[in-house]
Coordinates of C-alpha atoms and ligand atoms in Angstrom, one line a residue:
Chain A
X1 CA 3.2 -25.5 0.4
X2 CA 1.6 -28.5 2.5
X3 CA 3.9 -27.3 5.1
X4 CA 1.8 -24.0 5.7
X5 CA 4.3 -21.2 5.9
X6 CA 3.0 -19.5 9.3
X7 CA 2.5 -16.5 7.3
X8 CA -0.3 -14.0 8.0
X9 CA -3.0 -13.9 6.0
X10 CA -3.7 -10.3 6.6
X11 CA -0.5 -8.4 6.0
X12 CA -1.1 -7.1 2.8
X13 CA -3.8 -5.1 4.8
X14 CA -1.1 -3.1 6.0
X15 CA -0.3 -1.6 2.8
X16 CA -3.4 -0.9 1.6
X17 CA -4.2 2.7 1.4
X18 CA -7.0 3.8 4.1
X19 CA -8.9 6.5 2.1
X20 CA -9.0 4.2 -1.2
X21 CA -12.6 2.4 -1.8
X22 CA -12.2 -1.5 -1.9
X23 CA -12.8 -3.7 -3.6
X24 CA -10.6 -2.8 -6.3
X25 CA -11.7 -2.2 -9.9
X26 CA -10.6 -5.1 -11.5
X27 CA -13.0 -7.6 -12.5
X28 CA -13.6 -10.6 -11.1
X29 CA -10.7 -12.9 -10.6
X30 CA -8.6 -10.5 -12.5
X31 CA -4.7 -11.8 -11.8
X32 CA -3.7 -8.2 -10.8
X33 CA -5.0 -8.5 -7.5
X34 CA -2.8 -11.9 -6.7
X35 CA 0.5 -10.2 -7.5
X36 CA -0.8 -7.3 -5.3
X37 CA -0.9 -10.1 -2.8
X38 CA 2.3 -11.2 -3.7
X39 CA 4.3 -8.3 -3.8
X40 CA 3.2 -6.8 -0.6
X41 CA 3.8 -10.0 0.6
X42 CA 7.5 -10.0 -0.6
X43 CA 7.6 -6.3 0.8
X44 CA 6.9 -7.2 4.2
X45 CA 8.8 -10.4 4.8
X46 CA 11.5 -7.9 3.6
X47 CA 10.4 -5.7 6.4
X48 CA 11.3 -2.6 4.4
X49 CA 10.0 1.2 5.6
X50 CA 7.1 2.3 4.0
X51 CA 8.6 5.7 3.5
X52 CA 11.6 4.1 1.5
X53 CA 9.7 2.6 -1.1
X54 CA 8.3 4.2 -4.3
X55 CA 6.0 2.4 -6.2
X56 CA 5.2 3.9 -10.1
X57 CA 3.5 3.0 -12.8
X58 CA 2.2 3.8 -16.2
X59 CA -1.4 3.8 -17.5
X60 CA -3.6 0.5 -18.1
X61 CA -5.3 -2.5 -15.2
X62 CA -2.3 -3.6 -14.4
X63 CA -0.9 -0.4 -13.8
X64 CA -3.8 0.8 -11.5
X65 CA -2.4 -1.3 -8.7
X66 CA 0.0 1.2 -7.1
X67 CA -3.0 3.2 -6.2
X68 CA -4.4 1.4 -4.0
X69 CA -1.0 0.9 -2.0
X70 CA 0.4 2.9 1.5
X71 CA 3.7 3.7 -0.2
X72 CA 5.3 6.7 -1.9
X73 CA 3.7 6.1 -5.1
X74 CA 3.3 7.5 -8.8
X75 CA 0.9 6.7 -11.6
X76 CA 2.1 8.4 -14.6
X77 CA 1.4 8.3 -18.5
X78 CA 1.0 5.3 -20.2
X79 CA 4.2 3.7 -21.3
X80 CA 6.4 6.3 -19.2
X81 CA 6.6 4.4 -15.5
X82 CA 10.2 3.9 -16.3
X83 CA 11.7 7.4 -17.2
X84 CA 9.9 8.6 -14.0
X85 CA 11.4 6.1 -12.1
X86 CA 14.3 6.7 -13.1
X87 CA 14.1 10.2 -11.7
X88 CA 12.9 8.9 -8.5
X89 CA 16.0 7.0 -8.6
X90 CA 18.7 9.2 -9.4
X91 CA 17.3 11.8 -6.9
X92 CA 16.8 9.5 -3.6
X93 CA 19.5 6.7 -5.1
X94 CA 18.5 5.3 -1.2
X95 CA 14.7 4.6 -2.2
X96 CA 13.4 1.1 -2.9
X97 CA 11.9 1.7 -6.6
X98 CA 9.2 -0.6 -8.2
X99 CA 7.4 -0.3 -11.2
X100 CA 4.3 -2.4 -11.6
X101 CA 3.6 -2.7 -15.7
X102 CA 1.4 -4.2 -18.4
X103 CA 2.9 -5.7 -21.5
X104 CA 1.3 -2.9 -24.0
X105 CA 2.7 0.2 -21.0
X106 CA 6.3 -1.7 -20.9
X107 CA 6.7 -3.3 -24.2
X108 CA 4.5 -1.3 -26.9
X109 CA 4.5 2.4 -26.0
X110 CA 6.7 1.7 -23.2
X111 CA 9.4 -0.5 -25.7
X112 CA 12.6 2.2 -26.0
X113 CA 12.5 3.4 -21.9
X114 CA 11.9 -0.3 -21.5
X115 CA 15.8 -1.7 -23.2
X116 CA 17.0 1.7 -22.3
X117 CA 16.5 0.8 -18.6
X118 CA 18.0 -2.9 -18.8
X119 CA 20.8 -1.6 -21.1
X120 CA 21.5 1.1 -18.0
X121 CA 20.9 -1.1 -15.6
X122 CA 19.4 1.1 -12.9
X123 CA 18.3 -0.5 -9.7
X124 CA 14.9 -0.6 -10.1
X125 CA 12.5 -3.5 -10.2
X126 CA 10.0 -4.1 -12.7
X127 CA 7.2 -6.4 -12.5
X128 CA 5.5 -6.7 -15.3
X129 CA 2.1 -8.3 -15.6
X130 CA 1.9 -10.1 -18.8
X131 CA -2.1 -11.0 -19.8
X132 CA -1.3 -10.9 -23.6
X133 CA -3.6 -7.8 -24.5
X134 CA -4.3 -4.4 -23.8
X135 CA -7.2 -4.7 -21.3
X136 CA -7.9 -1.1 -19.7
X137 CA -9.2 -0.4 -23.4
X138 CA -10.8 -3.6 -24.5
X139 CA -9.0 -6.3 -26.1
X140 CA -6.0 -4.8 -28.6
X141 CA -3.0 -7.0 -29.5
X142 CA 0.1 -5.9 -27.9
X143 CA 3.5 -7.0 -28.2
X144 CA 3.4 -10.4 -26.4
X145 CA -0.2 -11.5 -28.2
X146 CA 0.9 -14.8 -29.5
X147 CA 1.2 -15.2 -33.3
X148 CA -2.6 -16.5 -34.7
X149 CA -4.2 -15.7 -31.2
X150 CA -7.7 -13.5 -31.3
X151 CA -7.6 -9.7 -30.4
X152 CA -9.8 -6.7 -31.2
X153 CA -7.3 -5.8 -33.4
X154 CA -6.3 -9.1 -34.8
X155 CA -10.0 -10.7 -35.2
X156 CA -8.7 -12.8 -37.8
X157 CA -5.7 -14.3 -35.9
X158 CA -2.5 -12.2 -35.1
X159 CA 0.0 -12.4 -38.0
X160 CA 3.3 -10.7 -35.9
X161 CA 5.4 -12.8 -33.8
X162 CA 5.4 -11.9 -30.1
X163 CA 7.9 -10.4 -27.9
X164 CA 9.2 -12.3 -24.9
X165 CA 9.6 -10.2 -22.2
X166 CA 12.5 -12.2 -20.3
X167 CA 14.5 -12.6 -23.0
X168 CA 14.4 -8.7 -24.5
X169 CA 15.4 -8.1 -21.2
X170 CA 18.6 -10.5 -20.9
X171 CA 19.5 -9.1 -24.2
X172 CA 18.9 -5.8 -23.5
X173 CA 21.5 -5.7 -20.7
X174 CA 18.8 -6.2 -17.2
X175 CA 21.0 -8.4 -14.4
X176 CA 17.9 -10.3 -12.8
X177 CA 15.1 -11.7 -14.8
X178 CA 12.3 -14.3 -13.5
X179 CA 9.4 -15.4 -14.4
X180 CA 6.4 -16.3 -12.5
X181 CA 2.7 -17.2 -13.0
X182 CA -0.5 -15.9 -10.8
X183 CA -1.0 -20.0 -10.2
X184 CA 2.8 -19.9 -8.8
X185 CA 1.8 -17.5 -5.9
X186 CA 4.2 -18.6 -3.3
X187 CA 7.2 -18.7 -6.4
X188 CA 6.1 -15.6 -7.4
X189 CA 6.1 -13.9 -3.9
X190 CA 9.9 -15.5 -3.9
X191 CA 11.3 -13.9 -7.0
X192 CA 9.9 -10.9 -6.2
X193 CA 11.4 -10.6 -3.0
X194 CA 15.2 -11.5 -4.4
X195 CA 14.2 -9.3 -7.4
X196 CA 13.6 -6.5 -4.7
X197 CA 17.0 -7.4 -3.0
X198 CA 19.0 -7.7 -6.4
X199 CA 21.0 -4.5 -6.9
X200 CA 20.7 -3.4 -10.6
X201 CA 17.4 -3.4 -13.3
X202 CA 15.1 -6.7 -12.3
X203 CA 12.1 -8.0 -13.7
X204 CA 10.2 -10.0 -13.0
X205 CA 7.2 -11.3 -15.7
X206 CA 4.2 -12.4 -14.4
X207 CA 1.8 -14.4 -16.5
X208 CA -1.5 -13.4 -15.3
X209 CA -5.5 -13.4 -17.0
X210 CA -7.1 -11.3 -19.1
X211 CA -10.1 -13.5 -19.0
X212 CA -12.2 -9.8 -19.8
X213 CA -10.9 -10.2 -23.4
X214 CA -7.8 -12.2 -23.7
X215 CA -9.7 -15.4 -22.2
X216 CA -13.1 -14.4 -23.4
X217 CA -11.6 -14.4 -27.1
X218 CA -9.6 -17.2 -27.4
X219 CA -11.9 -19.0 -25.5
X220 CA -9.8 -20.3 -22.4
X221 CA -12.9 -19.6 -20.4
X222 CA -13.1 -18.3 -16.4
X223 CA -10.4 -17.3 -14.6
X224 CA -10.4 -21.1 -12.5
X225 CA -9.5 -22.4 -16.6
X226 CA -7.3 -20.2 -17.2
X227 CA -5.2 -19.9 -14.1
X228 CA -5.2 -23.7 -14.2
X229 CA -3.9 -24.0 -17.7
X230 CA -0.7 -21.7 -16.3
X231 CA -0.1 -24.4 -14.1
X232 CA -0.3 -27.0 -16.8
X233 CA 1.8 -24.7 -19.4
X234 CA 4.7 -23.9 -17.0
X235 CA 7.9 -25.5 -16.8
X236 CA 10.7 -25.1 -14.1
X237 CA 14.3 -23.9 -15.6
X238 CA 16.0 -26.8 -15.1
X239 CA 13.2 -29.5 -16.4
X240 CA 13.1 -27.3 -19.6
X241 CA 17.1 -27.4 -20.3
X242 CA 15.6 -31.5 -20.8
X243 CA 13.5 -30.6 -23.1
X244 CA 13.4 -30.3 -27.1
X245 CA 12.3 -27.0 -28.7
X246 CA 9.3 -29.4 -29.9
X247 CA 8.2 -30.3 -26.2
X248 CA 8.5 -27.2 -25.0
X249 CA 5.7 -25.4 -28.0
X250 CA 3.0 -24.0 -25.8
X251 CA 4.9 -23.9 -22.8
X252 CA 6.8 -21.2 -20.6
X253 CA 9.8 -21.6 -18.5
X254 CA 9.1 -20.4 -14.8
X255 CA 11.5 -19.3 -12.3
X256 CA 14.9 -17.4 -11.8
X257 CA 16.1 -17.0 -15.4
X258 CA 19.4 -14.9 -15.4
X259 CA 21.4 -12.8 -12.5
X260 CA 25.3 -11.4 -13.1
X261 CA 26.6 -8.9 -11.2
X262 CA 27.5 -6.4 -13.6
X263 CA 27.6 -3.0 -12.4
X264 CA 24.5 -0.2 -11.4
X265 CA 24.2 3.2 -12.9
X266 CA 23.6 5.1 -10.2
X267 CA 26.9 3.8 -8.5
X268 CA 28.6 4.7 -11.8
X269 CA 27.7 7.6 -12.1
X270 CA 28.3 9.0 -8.3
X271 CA 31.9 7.9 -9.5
X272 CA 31.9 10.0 -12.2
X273 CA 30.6 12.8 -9.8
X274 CA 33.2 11.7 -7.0
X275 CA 35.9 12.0 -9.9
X276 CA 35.4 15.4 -11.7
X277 CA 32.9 17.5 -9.9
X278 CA 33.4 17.4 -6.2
X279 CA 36.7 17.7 -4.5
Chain B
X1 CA -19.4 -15.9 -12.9
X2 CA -22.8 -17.3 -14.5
X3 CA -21.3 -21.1 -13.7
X4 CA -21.2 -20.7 -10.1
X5 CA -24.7 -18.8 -9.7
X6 CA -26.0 -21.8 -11.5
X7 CA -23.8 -23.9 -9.1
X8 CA -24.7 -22.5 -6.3
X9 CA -28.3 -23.1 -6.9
X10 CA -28.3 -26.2 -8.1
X11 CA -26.5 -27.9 -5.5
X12 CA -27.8 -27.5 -2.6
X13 CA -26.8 -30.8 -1.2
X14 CA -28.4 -31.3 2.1
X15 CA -26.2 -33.7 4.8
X16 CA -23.5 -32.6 2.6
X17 CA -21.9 -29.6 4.9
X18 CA -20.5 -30.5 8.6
X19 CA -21.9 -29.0 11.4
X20 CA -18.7 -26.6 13.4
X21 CA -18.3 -27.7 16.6
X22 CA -17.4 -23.8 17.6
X23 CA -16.1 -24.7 21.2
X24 CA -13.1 -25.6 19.1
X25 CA -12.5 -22.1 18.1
X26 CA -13.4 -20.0 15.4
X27 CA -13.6 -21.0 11.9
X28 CA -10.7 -21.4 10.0
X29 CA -10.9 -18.6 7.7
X30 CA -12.6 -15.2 7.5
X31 CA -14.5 -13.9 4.5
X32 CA -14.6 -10.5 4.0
X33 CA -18.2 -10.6 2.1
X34 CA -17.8 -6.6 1.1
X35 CA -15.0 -7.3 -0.6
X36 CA -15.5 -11.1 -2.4
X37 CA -16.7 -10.6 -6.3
X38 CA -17.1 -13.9 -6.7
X39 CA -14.7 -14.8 -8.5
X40 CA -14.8 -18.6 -7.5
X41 CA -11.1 -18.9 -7.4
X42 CA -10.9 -20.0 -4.4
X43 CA -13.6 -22.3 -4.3
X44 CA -12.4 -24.0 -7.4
X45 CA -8.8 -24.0 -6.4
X46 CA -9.2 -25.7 -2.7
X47 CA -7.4 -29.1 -2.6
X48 CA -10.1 -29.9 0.1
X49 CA -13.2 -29.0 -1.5
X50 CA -14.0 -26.8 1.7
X51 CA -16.3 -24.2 0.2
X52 CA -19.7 -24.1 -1.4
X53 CA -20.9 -21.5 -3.1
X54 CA -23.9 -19.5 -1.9
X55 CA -26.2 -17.9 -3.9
X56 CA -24.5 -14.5 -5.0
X57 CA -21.6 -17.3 -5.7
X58 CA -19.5 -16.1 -3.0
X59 CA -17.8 -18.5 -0.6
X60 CA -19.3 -20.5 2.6
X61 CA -17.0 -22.9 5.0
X62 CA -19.2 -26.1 3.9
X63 CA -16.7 -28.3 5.7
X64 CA -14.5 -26.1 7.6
X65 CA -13.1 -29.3 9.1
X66 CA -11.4 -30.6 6.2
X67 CA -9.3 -27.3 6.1
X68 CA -5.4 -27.7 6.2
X69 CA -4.7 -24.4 6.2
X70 CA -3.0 -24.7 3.0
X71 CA -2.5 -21.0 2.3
X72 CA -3.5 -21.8 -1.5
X73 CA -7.2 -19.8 -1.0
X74 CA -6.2 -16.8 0.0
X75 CA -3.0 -16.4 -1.7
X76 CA -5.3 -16.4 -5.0
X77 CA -7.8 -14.2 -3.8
X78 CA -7.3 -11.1 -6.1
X79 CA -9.7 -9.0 -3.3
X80 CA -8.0 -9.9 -0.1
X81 CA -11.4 -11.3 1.1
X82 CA -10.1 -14.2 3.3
X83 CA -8.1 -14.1 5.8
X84 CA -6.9 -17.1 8.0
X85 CA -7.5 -17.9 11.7
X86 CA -4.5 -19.6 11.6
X87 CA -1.0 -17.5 13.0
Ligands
TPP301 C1 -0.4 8.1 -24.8 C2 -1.5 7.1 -24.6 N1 -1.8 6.3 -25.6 C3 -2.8 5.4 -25.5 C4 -3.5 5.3 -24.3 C5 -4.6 4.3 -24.2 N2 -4.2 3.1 -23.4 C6 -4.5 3.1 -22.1 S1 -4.1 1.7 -21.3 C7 -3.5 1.1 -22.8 C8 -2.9 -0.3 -22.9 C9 -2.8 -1.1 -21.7 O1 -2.3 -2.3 -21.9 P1 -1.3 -3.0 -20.9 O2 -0.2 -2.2 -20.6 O3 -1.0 -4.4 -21.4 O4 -2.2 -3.1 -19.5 P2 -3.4 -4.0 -19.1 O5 -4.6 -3.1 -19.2 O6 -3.6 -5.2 -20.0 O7 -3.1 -4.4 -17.7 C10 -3.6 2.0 -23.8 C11 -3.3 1.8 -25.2 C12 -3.2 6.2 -23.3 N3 -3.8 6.1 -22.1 N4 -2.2 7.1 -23.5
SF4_302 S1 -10.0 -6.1 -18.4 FE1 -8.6 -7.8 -18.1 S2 -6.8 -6.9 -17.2 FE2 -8.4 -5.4 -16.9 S3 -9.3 -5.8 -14.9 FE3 -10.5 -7.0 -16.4 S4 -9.6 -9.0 -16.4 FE4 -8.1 -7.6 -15.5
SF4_303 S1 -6.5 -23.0 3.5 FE1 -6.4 -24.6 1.9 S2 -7.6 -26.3 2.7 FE2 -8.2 -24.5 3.8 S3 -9.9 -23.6 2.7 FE3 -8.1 -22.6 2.0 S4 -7.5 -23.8 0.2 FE4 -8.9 -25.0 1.3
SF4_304 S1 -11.2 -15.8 -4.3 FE1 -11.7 -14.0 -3.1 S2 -13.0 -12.7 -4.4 FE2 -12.9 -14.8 -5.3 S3 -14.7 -15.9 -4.6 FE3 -13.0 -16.4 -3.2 S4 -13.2 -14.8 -1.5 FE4 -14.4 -14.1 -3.2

């Protein structure tokens, strides 16, 4: 980092969307705006065609980024980014496809397009942003609320056990996974960009704040605290294959996670075209 | 965003901010004040304690000289409110 990457500051002013009022509507030091950063970021240095590039998404905070963004884009209905995608997909298989995601839109209401997607593995990348709560509609537990943590819907401490994201993927059938944090900016913008360049379903999970209700109810304070305490919580892939299960309570593994190179549906299925429909 | 009103209030430490010498060029960053909520991120987050908060909170280049043009502000500012001099 010390080594300032001569990177422009002012790129992702590019991709913002002329007519769209700014500042955005997230509140204060909200995470979703540093991934914005990140991602257009990772678009750029990519040097990809605006008009190639289709950016959907689903309904909650994290999901009101695309709108603010100078590409092809979609916001849908909550938990449904994916199955529109898809469409986008399969009818411009050329087009750069990015869904941008909450942990309730992916994983809760979102959960079957969600495997179904990793299991086809379409080329399509997903980043979801994981704050550990609904937000847009104040404070629920989703899927990845940590077991005993404090949501509007668990006030007494949750009692499930959480989902993690990475690994449903993996098992699910995706062919890149990573994980990043909003403290590991310059990681993040990385993953994101081979994630973007990976042919096949990626994510990438972001661990971002909620410091509106995730933060404000399990008392990890401002967004400084709680942006700091991802840096103190994450651990690099290879330091965590060191580590026991008991060193590694509390803490996250950062960084490329799996790749293969199985095959994509879209190339499957133009051979199944190729092979009985067109001759 | 209470803490840093408070902050910047309270510590208004005179002597403490260097004076620019602006023949040198312009400052190292630029601060978008339209678009800064803030947040204090970037404040809180500069290895080189460069900022001070003014009264709304919202950033000032105390000690502009110290800057090493990290990158580390604005890649965390979730408004796009700094941009650097730097190219
Ligand atoms: C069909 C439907 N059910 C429920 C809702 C209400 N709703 C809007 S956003 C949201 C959850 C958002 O959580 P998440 O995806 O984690 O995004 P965040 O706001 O945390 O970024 C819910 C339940 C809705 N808009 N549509
Ligand atoms: S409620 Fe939470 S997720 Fe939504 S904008 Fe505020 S901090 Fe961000
Ligand atoms: S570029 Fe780095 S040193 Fe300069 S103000 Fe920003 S965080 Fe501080
Ligand atoms: S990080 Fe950005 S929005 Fe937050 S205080 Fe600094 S300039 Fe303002």
């Amino acid at each position: 980092m010390a080594t300032a990457e001569k990177q422009k500051s002012d790129v992702v002013l590019k991709y913002l969307r002329p007519k769209k009022k700014f500042p955005s509507v997230w509140c204060p030091g909200c995470g979703n705006g540093i991934v914005m950063g990140a991602f257009l970021r990772a678009i750029d240095k990519l040097g990809y065609d605006k008009d190639n590039v289709a950016v959907v998404s689903g309904i909650g905070c994290s999901s009101r980024l695309p709108i603010y963004l100078d590409f092809h884009t979609l916001h849908t209905t909550h938990g449904r980014a994916l199955p529109f995608a898809t469409g986008v997909k399969f009818a411009r298989p050329g087009m750069k496809v990015i869904v941008i995601t909450g942990d309730g839109d992916a994983l809760a209401i979102g959960g079957n397009h969600f495997i179904h997607a990793c299991r086809r593995n379409i080329d399509i990348t997903a980043i979801l942003i994981n704050n550990y709560i609904y937000g847009m509609t104040g404070g629920q537990g989703s899927p990845t609320t940590p077991s005993a943590a404090i949501s509007t819907t668990t006030p007494y401490g949750n009692a499930e056990k959480h989902f993690d994201p990475c690994d449903l993927a993996i098992g699910a059938g995706a062919s890149f996974v990573a994980r990043a944090t909003v403290y590991h900016t310059p990681q993040m913008e990385r993953l994101i960009g081979e994630a973007l360049e990976h042919r096949g379903f990626s994510l990438v999970e972001v661990i971002s704040n909620c410091h509106t209700y995730f933060g404000r109810l399990n008392r990890q304070g401002d967004p400084v605290a709680m942006i700091k305490a991802f840096k103190d919580n994450a651990v690099a892939k290879a330091r965590a294959e060191k580590m026991t299960a008991e060193e590694l309570k509390g803490k996250f593994v950062i960084g490329g996670l799996y790749r293969s190179d199985k095959t994509e549906f879209c190339d499957e299925y133009q051979k199944v075209v190729d092979a009985h429909l067109v001759k | 965003m209470t803490d840093s009103k408070t902050a910047g209030d309270a510590q208004a430490k005179p002597g403490a901010k260097s004076k620019y010498d602006y023949s040198k060029g312009p400052l190292p960053l630029e601060i978008n004040l339209t678009w800064c909520k803030a947040c204090n991120l970037c404040i809180a987050l500069c290895p080189k304690q460069v900022f001070e908060p003014d009264r709304d909170g919202k950033p000032v280049q105390a000690r502009p000289d110290d800057c090493t043009q990290c990158t580390i502000c604005w890649v965390h500012c979730p408004d796009f409110a700094i941009t650097s001099n730097y190219k």
